[in-house]
C-alpha cells in the first residue's frame, strides 16, 4: 500500500509516476472528490462531537440548578443522530479510499529501468557456460518418464491437470535438492528456519498483497464461517510473522526461510509450460524473507540475490541475472532481480528465482514497524523476499543439464551427500 500522503498532497505527481512506470491510470478526479468529502465529513464530525460534549455538560449544570433540561436533551439527541449519520458516511468514504489504495501497485525505485515487458529487462551478468551435447537433448519430461519416475497421468488422475507424481530416485533427487537448499540458507547464510502453515487467513493474504487483487490466482477453502487460502509461497506466512509488531532496531535484519508446498491456481494456458514441471498448481520452494530498516533494504536485496545465486553456482547450473523493468515487475515490488537458469531442451534461460524489495509497501498493510533507537518512535520496516530456490524448476534444470546419452542423470557433487553417495540417477 502506498503512503496515503502521496494521494493527499502529491496526487498529480503520484498519478504521473504510476502512469509512466506501471502504465496504471489513477482516477485523480474520483480521489479528489472522495478526499474532499472525507475532509468535510471529518470536520463536521469533530464539530458535532464537540457540540454534543458542550451540550451534555450544560445538561448537568441545568440539572444542578433545577432547571428544565428537556429542550437540551432533545437537542443532544438530535446531535447524536446527525453524528451517527456523519460517522457512517465518513466510514463509507474512507472505505472507498482504502479500496482504491489497495488496488494501487508500488512505485518502482529510481534505479529500475523503464519498459513495458520482459524485452526491456536489463541483463546484469551470466554465470557458467551452457554444456555442448554430442547427442540429441531430451527434455525433463522424456527423461522423467524413464522407469515411470515422473508421471503426469497419475497426477491428473488424482487431482487434475498440472499435478505430477514423482517416484523412486527422481523423488529422492527432488527431496535432496530441497534439503541442500535449506541447509545452505540456514547454515551458511544465517536464515532462521521456520515451519509455517500452508493455509492462512484473509488478513495474511491482504498483508502481503495477494488480496484483493489476485484472488483468482489463489486456491481457497471454507473453514467454518471463514475463508482460508492455500499459500502461493511461504512469503505470506513468513512476512506476516511481523504483522502488528514493533521490532527493536538491533534485532534487524530478520532473515527467515521455510521449505513449503506452494499452490497457484493461475487460470489459463501456458503452452509448453503446462507439460511437465515448469508450471504446476502444486510445487515446493525454499523461500527467503528479510525484514530490515529502511536505509538497509537495498544492500540486503543484493545480499539476498547472492544467496539464491550460490545455490545455482554450487550445483554448476549456468544462469543469468536480470534486473526487471518497470512493466515486468510484480504488483508490490519496488525493485526485482530474476535469476534465469539454462534449460538445454528449450535452448534458453528460464526464471528460477525472483528476489524483490517491497520497501514499506507490505509493511504499511501489515503495520510492521521498528523502533527508532534515536527517537524511540516506531517506523515502518522494509520487507524483502526471494526464492532460494524453486525446487521443481531446479530439478528440471539438473535433469536436463546433467543428462547422459542413455537417459541417466549425473548427480551434481553438491547433492551426493544427500543421495547416500549416489553419483547417478539411472
Short mmCIF file of C-alpha atoms in Angstrom, two decimals, residues 21-414:
data_model
loop_
_atom_site.label_atom_id
_atom_site.label_comp_id
_atom_site.label_asym_id
_atom_site.label_seq_id
_atom_site.Cartn_x
_atom_site.Cartn_y
_atom_site.Cartn_z
CA UNK A 21 6.31 3.31 -14.77
CA UNK A 22 3.37 0.94 -14.48
CA UNK A 23 1.02 2.03 -17.26
CA UNK A 24 -1.53 2.45 -14.47
CA UNK A 25 -4.16 5.18 -14.84
CA UNK A 26 -5.09 6.66 -11.49
CA UNK A 27 -8.58 8.17 -11.29
CA UNK A 28 -7.47 11.53 -9.92
CA UNK A 29 -10.91 13.14 -10.09
CA UNK A 30 -12.50 10.34 -8.08
CA UNK A 31 -9.81 10.51 -5.40
CA UNK A 32 -10.05 14.30 -5.20
CA UNK A 33 -13.83 14.10 -4.79
CA UNK A 34 -13.58 11.42 -2.10
CA UNK A 35 -10.82 13.29 -0.29
CA UNK A 36 -12.91 16.47 -0.32
CA UNK A 37 -15.84 14.53 1.19
CA UNK A 38 -13.54 12.97 3.76
CA UNK A 39 -12.23 16.33 4.90
CA UNK A 40 -15.69 17.87 5.09
CA UNK A 41 -17.21 14.92 6.94
CA UNK A 42 -14.24 14.72 9.29
CA UNK A 43 -14.54 18.40 10.17
CA UNK A 44 -18.31 18.19 10.63
CA UNK A 45 -17.98 15.05 12.75
CA UNK A 46 -15.44 16.69 15.04
CA UNK A 47 -17.61 19.78 15.38
CA UNK A 48 -20.66 17.66 16.24
CA UNK A 49 -18.66 15.71 18.82
CA UNK A 50 -17.55 18.97 20.44
CA UNK A 51 -21.10 20.37 20.35
CA UNK A 52 -22.53 17.21 21.93
CA UNK A 53 -19.93 17.34 24.70
CA UNK A 54 -20.73 21.00 25.35
CA UNK A 55 -24.48 20.41 25.47
CA UNK A 56 -24.04 17.34 27.70
CA UNK A 57 -22.14 19.47 30.21
CA UNK A 58 -24.90 22.09 30.01
CA UNK A 59 -27.47 19.42 30.88
CA UNK A 60 -25.53 18.55 34.01
CA UNK A 61 -25.27 22.20 35.03
CA UNK A 62 -29.01 22.78 34.37
CA UNK A 63 -29.95 19.75 36.46
CA UNK A 64 -27.83 21.08 39.29
CA UNK A 65 -29.81 24.31 39.20
CA UNK A 66 -33.14 22.50 39.00
CA UNK A 67 -33.87 23.83 35.52
CA UNK A 68 -35.89 22.11 32.80
CA UNK A 69 -33.43 20.05 30.74
CA UNK A 70 -35.92 18.60 28.23
CA UNK A 71 -35.03 21.07 25.42
CA UNK A 72 -31.30 20.41 25.92
CA UNK A 73 -31.81 16.65 25.97
CA UNK A 74 -33.83 16.84 22.75
CA UNK A 75 -31.03 18.89 21.17
CA UNK A 76 -28.38 16.37 22.26
CA UNK A 77 -30.47 13.51 20.87
CA UNK A 78 -30.68 15.31 17.51
CA UNK A 79 -26.94 15.95 17.53
CA UNK A 80 -26.39 12.25 18.28
CA UNK A 81 -28.49 11.18 15.31
CA UNK A 82 -26.63 13.53 12.97
CA UNK A 83 -23.28 12.45 14.42
CA UNK A 84 -24.11 8.81 13.83
CA UNK A 85 -25.08 9.55 10.22
CA UNK A 86 -21.87 11.54 9.70
CA UNK A 87 -19.71 8.80 11.19
CA UNK A 88 -21.32 6.23 8.90
CA UNK A 89 -20.83 8.44 5.84
CA UNK A 90 -17.22 9.09 6.84
CA UNK A 91 -16.58 5.36 7.25
CA UNK A 92 -18.02 4.71 3.78
CA UNK A 93 -15.79 7.36 2.19
CA UNK A 94 -12.73 6.03 4.00
CA UNK A 95 -13.59 2.50 2.85
CA UNK A 96 -13.76 3.68 -0.77
CA UNK A 97 -10.38 5.40 -0.45
CA UNK A 98 -8.92 2.27 1.15
CA UNK A 99 -10.28 0.12 -1.68
CA UNK A 100 -8.58 2.37 -4.22
CA UNK A 101 -5.33 2.32 -2.24
CA UNK A 102 -5.30 -1.48 -2.01
CA UNK A 103 -5.51 -1.68 -5.80
CA UNK A 104 -2.53 0.60 -6.47
CA UNK A 105 0.81 -1.00 -7.41
CA UNK A 106 4.05 0.01 -5.76
CA UNK A 107 6.12 2.78 -7.31
CA UNK A 108 9.39 1.39 -8.72
CA UNK A 109 12.75 2.50 -7.34
CA UNK A 110 14.59 5.11 -9.42
CA UNK A 111 17.21 2.52 -10.45
CA UNK A 112 14.64 0.30 -12.18
CA UNK A 113 14.76 0.62 -15.99
CA UNK A 114 11.64 1.85 -17.74
CA UNK A 115 9.98 -0.67 -20.04
CA UNK A 116 6.74 -2.40 -20.96
CA UNK A 117 7.62 -6.11 -20.78
CA UNK A 118 10.41 -8.69 -20.44
CA UNK A 119 12.01 -7.45 -23.66
CA UNK A 120 13.08 -4.33 -21.77
CA UNK A 121 14.67 -6.13 -18.82
CA UNK A 122 18.34 -5.45 -18.18
CA UNK A 123 20.78 -8.36 -18.12
CA UNK A 124 23.33 -7.88 -15.33
CA UNK A 125 25.55 -10.95 -15.72
CA UNK A 126 25.86 -14.50 -16.94
CA UNK A 127 27.48 -17.28 -14.94
CA UNK A 128 28.68 -20.58 -16.34
CA UNK A 129 28.82 -21.87 -19.91
CA UNK A 130 25.96 -23.96 -21.28
CA UNK A 131 27.04 -27.51 -21.97
CA UNK A 132 27.52 -28.67 -25.54
CA UNK A 133 25.91 -32.07 -26.06
CA UNK A 134 27.12 -34.69 -28.56
CA UNK A 135 23.74 -36.44 -28.55
CA UNK A 136 20.10 -35.34 -29.02
CA UNK A 137 18.95 -33.47 -25.91
CA UNK A 138 15.83 -34.71 -24.13
CA UNK A 139 13.56 -32.52 -22.07
CA UNK A 140 12.83 -33.28 -18.42
CA UNK A 141 9.52 -34.95 -19.21
CA UNK A 142 11.10 -37.53 -21.51
CA UNK A 143 13.92 -38.06 -19.02
CA UNK A 144 11.49 -38.39 -16.12
CA UNK A 145 9.25 -40.91 -17.83
CA UNK A 146 12.13 -43.40 -17.63
CA UNK A 147 11.03 -46.05 -15.12
CA UNK A 148 7.79 -44.08 -14.59
CA UNK A 149 9.53 -41.71 -12.17
CA UNK A 150 7.76 -38.58 -13.46
CA UNK A 151 4.09 -39.35 -14.00
CA UNK A 152 1.77 -36.58 -15.17
CA UNK A 153 -1.03 -39.03 -15.94
CA UNK A 154 -1.09 -40.25 -12.34
CA UNK A 155 -1.15 -36.63 -11.14
CA UNK A 156 -4.09 -35.85 -13.43
CA UNK A 157 -5.90 -38.98 -12.23
CA UNK A 158 -5.52 -37.93 -8.60
CA UNK A 159 -6.05 -34.17 -8.86
CA UNK A 160 -6.41 -32.92 -12.44
CA UNK A 161 -4.12 -31.26 -14.94
CA UNK A 162 -0.84 -29.65 -13.84
CA UNK A 163 -0.23 -32.02 -10.95
CA UNK A 164 2.58 -34.60 -11.07
CA UNK A 165 3.59 -37.73 -9.19
CA UNK A 166 7.31 -38.41 -8.67
CA UNK A 167 8.69 -41.81 -7.74
CA UNK A 168 11.89 -43.60 -6.95
CA UNK A 169 15.28 -41.99 -7.43
CA UNK A 170 13.76 -38.89 -9.01
CA UNK A 171 11.62 -38.24 -5.91
CA UNK A 172 14.79 -38.75 -3.85
CA UNK A 173 16.67 -36.22 -6.00
CA UNK A 174 13.85 -33.71 -5.56
CA UNK A 175 13.98 -34.18 -1.77
CA UNK A 176 17.77 -33.90 -1.80
CA UNK A 177 17.59 -30.56 -3.60
CA UNK A 178 15.20 -29.13 -1.02
CA UNK A 179 17.36 -30.28 1.90
CA UNK A 180 20.53 -28.98 0.25
CA UNK A 181 18.99 -25.54 -0.31
CA UNK A 182 17.59 -25.34 3.21
CA UNK A 183 20.92 -26.34 4.76
CA UNK A 184 22.73 -23.73 2.66
CA UNK A 185 20.40 -20.86 3.57
CA UNK A 186 20.37 -21.72 7.27
CA UNK A 187 23.93 -22.96 7.73
CA UNK A 188 25.89 -20.52 5.60
CA UNK A 189 23.63 -17.51 5.06
CA UNK A 190 22.16 -17.11 8.53
CA UNK A 191 18.44 -17.58 7.87
CA UNK A 192 16.24 -18.80 10.69
CA UNK A 193 14.45 -21.98 9.63
CA UNK A 194 10.69 -21.79 10.18
CA UNK A 195 7.93 -24.35 9.79
CA UNK A 196 4.80 -22.40 8.88
CA UNK A 197 1.15 -23.11 7.96
CA UNK A 198 0.34 -23.53 4.28
CA UNK A 199 -3.28 -22.47 4.89
CA UNK A 200 -3.70 -18.86 6.00
CA UNK A 201 -6.49 -16.38 6.66
CA UNK A 202 -7.52 -13.42 4.52
CA UNK A 203 -5.68 -10.94 6.77
CA UNK A 204 -2.40 -12.68 5.94
CA UNK A 205 -3.08 -12.57 2.20
CA UNK A 206 -4.10 -8.93 2.45
CA UNK A 207 -0.94 -8.09 4.37
CA UNK A 208 1.44 -9.28 1.66
CA UNK A 209 -0.67 -8.01 -1.24
CA UNK A 210 -2.22 -11.17 -2.71
CA UNK A 211 -5.65 -9.85 -1.75
CA UNK A 212 -7.74 -8.32 -3.04
CA UNK A 213 -6.11 -8.04 -6.46
CA UNK A 214 -5.01 -11.64 -7.10
CA UNK A 215 -7.77 -13.71 -5.51
CA UNK A 216 -8.49 -15.57 -8.76
CA UNK A 217 -4.93 -16.94 -8.74
CA UNK A 218 -5.38 -18.50 -5.29
CA UNK A 219 -6.76 -21.79 -4.08
CA UNK A 220 -9.31 -21.18 -1.31
CA UNK A 221 -11.19 -23.33 1.16
CA UNK A 222 -14.00 -22.68 3.58
CA UNK A 223 -13.29 -23.37 7.26
CA UNK A 224 -16.46 -22.84 9.27
CA UNK A 225 -17.66 -19.32 8.55
CA UNK A 226 -14.30 -18.05 7.31
CA UNK A 227 -12.44 -18.39 4.04
CA UNK A 228 -8.87 -19.64 4.16
CA UNK A 229 -6.26 -19.72 1.41
CA UNK A 230 -3.50 -22.10 0.38
CA UNK A 231 -0.27 -20.13 0.21
CA UNK A 232 1.22 -19.29 -3.21
CA UNK A 233 4.60 -19.03 -1.46
CA UNK A 234 5.98 -19.05 2.08
CA UNK A 235 6.46 -15.30 1.66
CA UNK A 236 2.92 -14.97 3.02
CA UNK A 237 3.23 -16.68 6.42
CA UNK A 238 6.87 -15.67 6.96
CA UNK A 239 6.28 -11.97 6.31
CA UNK A 240 3.08 -11.99 8.36
CA UNK A 241 5.04 -13.13 11.40
CA UNK A 242 5.91 -9.43 11.91
CA UNK A 243 2.35 -8.19 11.34
CA UNK A 244 1.20 -5.80 14.07
CA UNK A 245 4.60 -5.88 15.80
CA UNK A 246 7.27 -3.35 16.72
CA UNK A 247 10.77 -4.79 16.34
CA UNK A 248 13.80 -3.47 18.16
CA UNK A 249 16.39 -1.99 15.82
CA UNK A 250 19.20 -4.29 16.95
CA UNK A 251 17.07 -7.34 16.03
CA UNK A 252 17.11 -6.37 12.35
CA UNK A 253 17.63 -7.57 9.75
CA UNK A 254 15.46 -10.60 10.38
CA UNK A 255 16.34 -13.43 8.00
CA UNK A 256 13.79 -16.24 7.77
CA UNK A 257 13.43 -19.23 5.48
CA UNK A 258 10.98 -22.08 5.02
CA UNK A 259 10.53 -25.13 2.82
CA UNK A 260 6.85 -25.42 1.95
CA UNK A 261 4.36 -26.66 -0.52
CA UNK A 262 3.02 -23.80 -2.64
CA UNK A 263 -0.25 -23.60 -4.56
CA UNK A 264 -1.20 -21.39 -7.51
CA UNK A 265 -4.43 -21.61 -9.46
CA UNK A 266 -3.25 -19.41 -12.37
CA UNK A 267 -6.17 -19.77 -14.71
CA UNK A 268 -5.35 -20.05 -18.40
CA UNK A 269 -2.97 -21.95 -20.65
CA UNK A 270 0.79 -21.54 -20.80
CA UNK A 271 1.63 -23.64 -23.85
CA UNK A 272 4.78 -25.71 -23.39
CA UNK A 273 4.94 -24.79 -19.69
CA UNK A 274 1.86 -26.88 -18.94
CA UNK A 275 3.81 -30.00 -19.94
CA UNK A 276 5.88 -31.37 -17.09
CA UNK A 277 7.01 -29.45 -14.01
CA UNK A 278 7.68 -25.90 -15.22
CA UNK A 279 4.30 -24.52 -14.14
CA UNK A 280 2.39 -26.66 -11.68
CA UNK A 281 -0.58 -25.95 -9.44
CA UNK A 282 1.34 -27.54 -6.55
CA UNK A 283 5.09 -27.19 -6.13
CA UNK A 284 7.77 -26.78 -3.47
CA UNK A 285 10.02 -23.85 -2.77
CA UNK A 286 12.65 -22.66 -0.34
CA UNK A 287 11.59 -19.09 0.44
CA UNK A 288 13.84 -16.37 1.86
CA UNK A 289 12.36 -13.36 3.68
CA UNK A 290 14.20 -10.41 5.18
CA UNK A 291 12.81 -7.62 7.37
CA UNK A 292 15.06 -4.58 7.57
CA UNK A 293 15.27 -0.91 8.45
CA UNK A 294 14.53 1.40 5.53
CA UNK A 295 18.11 2.52 4.99
CA UNK A 296 19.43 -1.04 4.75
CA UNK A 297 16.98 -2.71 2.40
CA UNK A 298 18.78 -2.25 -0.90
CA UNK A 299 22.04 -3.64 0.45
CA UNK A 300 20.01 -6.58 1.79
CA UNK A 301 18.41 -7.08 -1.62
CA UNK A 302 21.84 -7.52 -3.22
CA UNK A 303 22.78 -9.94 -0.43
CA UNK A 304 19.60 -11.97 -0.90
CA UNK A 305 20.19 -12.30 -4.64
CA UNK A 306 23.70 -13.59 -3.95
CA UNK A 307 22.22 -16.21 -1.60
CA UNK A 308 20.00 -17.50 -4.40
CA UNK A 309 22.89 -17.39 -6.90
CA UNK A 310 25.02 -19.51 -4.58
CA UNK A 311 22.61 -22.43 -4.97
CA UNK A 312 22.99 -22.39 -8.75
CA UNK A 313 26.76 -21.97 -8.53
CA UNK A 314 27.21 -24.93 -6.19
CA UNK A 315 25.02 -27.05 -8.47
CA UNK A 316 27.03 -25.93 -11.51
CA UNK A 317 23.96 -24.68 -13.35
CA UNK A 318 24.53 -21.86 -15.89
CA UNK A 319 22.31 -18.87 -15.25
CA UNK A 320 21.87 -15.19 -15.86
CA UNK A 321 20.83 -12.37 -13.53
CA UNK A 322 18.27 -9.91 -14.85
CA UNK A 323 17.01 -6.60 -13.45
CA UNK A 324 13.32 -6.39 -14.28
CA UNK A 325 11.95 -3.29 -15.97
CA UNK A 326 9.00 -1.36 -14.59
CA UNK A 327 6.48 -3.16 -16.81
CA UNK A 328 7.59 -6.68 -15.86
CA UNK A 329 7.76 -6.25 -12.08
CA UNK A 330 5.34 -7.71 -9.57
CA UNK A 331 2.48 -5.64 -8.17
CA UNK A 332 4.08 -4.87 -4.80
CA UNK A 333 7.75 -4.75 -5.72
CA UNK A 334 9.91 -1.63 -5.83
CA UNK A 335 12.85 -3.49 -7.41
CA UNK A 336 13.23 -7.09 -8.58
CA UNK A 337 16.04 -9.29 -9.83
CA UNK A 338 15.25 -12.55 -11.61
CA UNK A 339 17.67 -15.45 -11.90
CA UNK A 340 17.14 -17.49 -15.04
CA UNK A 341 18.66 -20.96 -15.37
CA UNK A 342 19.75 -22.52 -18.65
CA UNK A 343 17.43 -25.25 -19.98
CA UNK A 344 19.08 -27.19 -22.84
CA UNK A 345 15.80 -28.57 -24.23
CA UNK A 346 14.47 -25.05 -24.73
CA UNK A 347 17.85 -23.56 -25.67
CA UNK A 348 17.14 -20.58 -23.44
CA UNK A 349 17.20 -19.25 -19.89
CA UNK A 350 14.07 -19.64 -17.73
CA UNK A 351 13.19 -17.98 -14.43
CA UNK A 352 14.09 -19.99 -11.34
CA UNK A 353 14.23 -17.28 -8.67
CA UNK A 354 12.78 -13.82 -8.17
CA UNK A 355 14.12 -11.56 -5.39
CA UNK A 356 12.31 -8.32 -4.57
CA UNK A 357 12.45 -5.32 -2.27
CA UNK A 358 8.93 -4.17 -1.37
CA UNK A 359 10.21 -1.21 0.68
CA UNK A 360 7.35 -0.28 3.07
CA UNK A 361 4.55 -1.36 0.68
CA UNK A 362 3.75 -4.56 2.59
CA UNK A 363 4.75 -3.14 5.97
CA UNK A 364 2.07 -0.44 5.76
CA UNK A 365 -0.59 -3.10 5.19
CA UNK A 366 0.91 -5.26 7.94
CA UNK A 367 1.64 -2.43 10.38
CA UNK A 368 5.08 -3.98 10.77
CA UNK A 369 7.36 -1.48 12.47
CA UNK A 370 10.74 -0.97 14.09
CA UNK A 371 11.51 1.33 16.99
CA UNK A 372 13.92 4.09 16.02
CA UNK A 373 16.61 3.95 18.72
CA UNK A 374 17.29 7.70 18.41
CA UNK A 375 13.70 8.93 18.68
CA UNK A 376 12.05 5.98 20.39
CA UNK A 377 9.24 6.21 17.83
CA UNK A 378 8.06 3.31 15.63
CA UNK A 379 8.77 3.43 11.90
CA UNK A 380 7.70 1.12 9.09
CA UNK A 381 10.15 -1.64 8.24
CA UNK A 382 11.09 -2.70 4.73
CA UNK A 383 10.31 -6.27 3.61
CA UNK A 384 12.09 -8.40 1.02
CA UNK A 385 11.57 -11.90 -0.29
CA UNK A 386 13.02 -14.28 -2.82
CA UNK A 387 13.22 -17.90 -3.91
CA UNK A 388 16.20 -19.83 -2.76
CA UNK A 389 15.13 -21.73 -4.96
CA UNK A 390 12.00 -23.20 -6.59
CA UNK A 391 12.69 -26.91 -6.03
CA UNK A 392 10.81 -28.35 -9.02
CA UNK A 393 12.35 -25.97 -11.52
CA UNK A 394 15.78 -26.68 -10.08
CA UNK A 395 15.12 -30.39 -10.52
CA UNK A 396 14.22 -29.73 -14.16
CA UNK A 397 17.47 -27.83 -14.66
CA UNK A 398 19.57 -30.57 -13.02
CA UNK A 399 17.89 -33.29 -15.08
CA UNK A 400 18.42 -31.52 -18.39
CA UNK A 401 21.90 -30.13 -17.78
CA UNK A 402 23.26 -33.36 -16.27
CA UNK A 403 21.59 -35.85 -18.65
CA UNK A 404 23.58 -38.63 -20.28
CA UNK A 405 23.17 -40.31 -23.64
CA UNK A 406 21.50 -43.36 -22.07
CA UNK A 407 18.88 -41.21 -20.30
CA UNK A 408 20.51 -41.39 -16.88
CA UNK A 409 21.25 -38.23 -14.91
CA UNK A 410 24.57 -37.47 -13.22
CA UNK A 411 24.10 -36.23 -9.66
CA UNK A 412 25.90 -32.91 -9.02
CA UNK A 413 28.67 -33.30 -6.46
CA UNK A 414 26.97 -30.90 -4.01
#
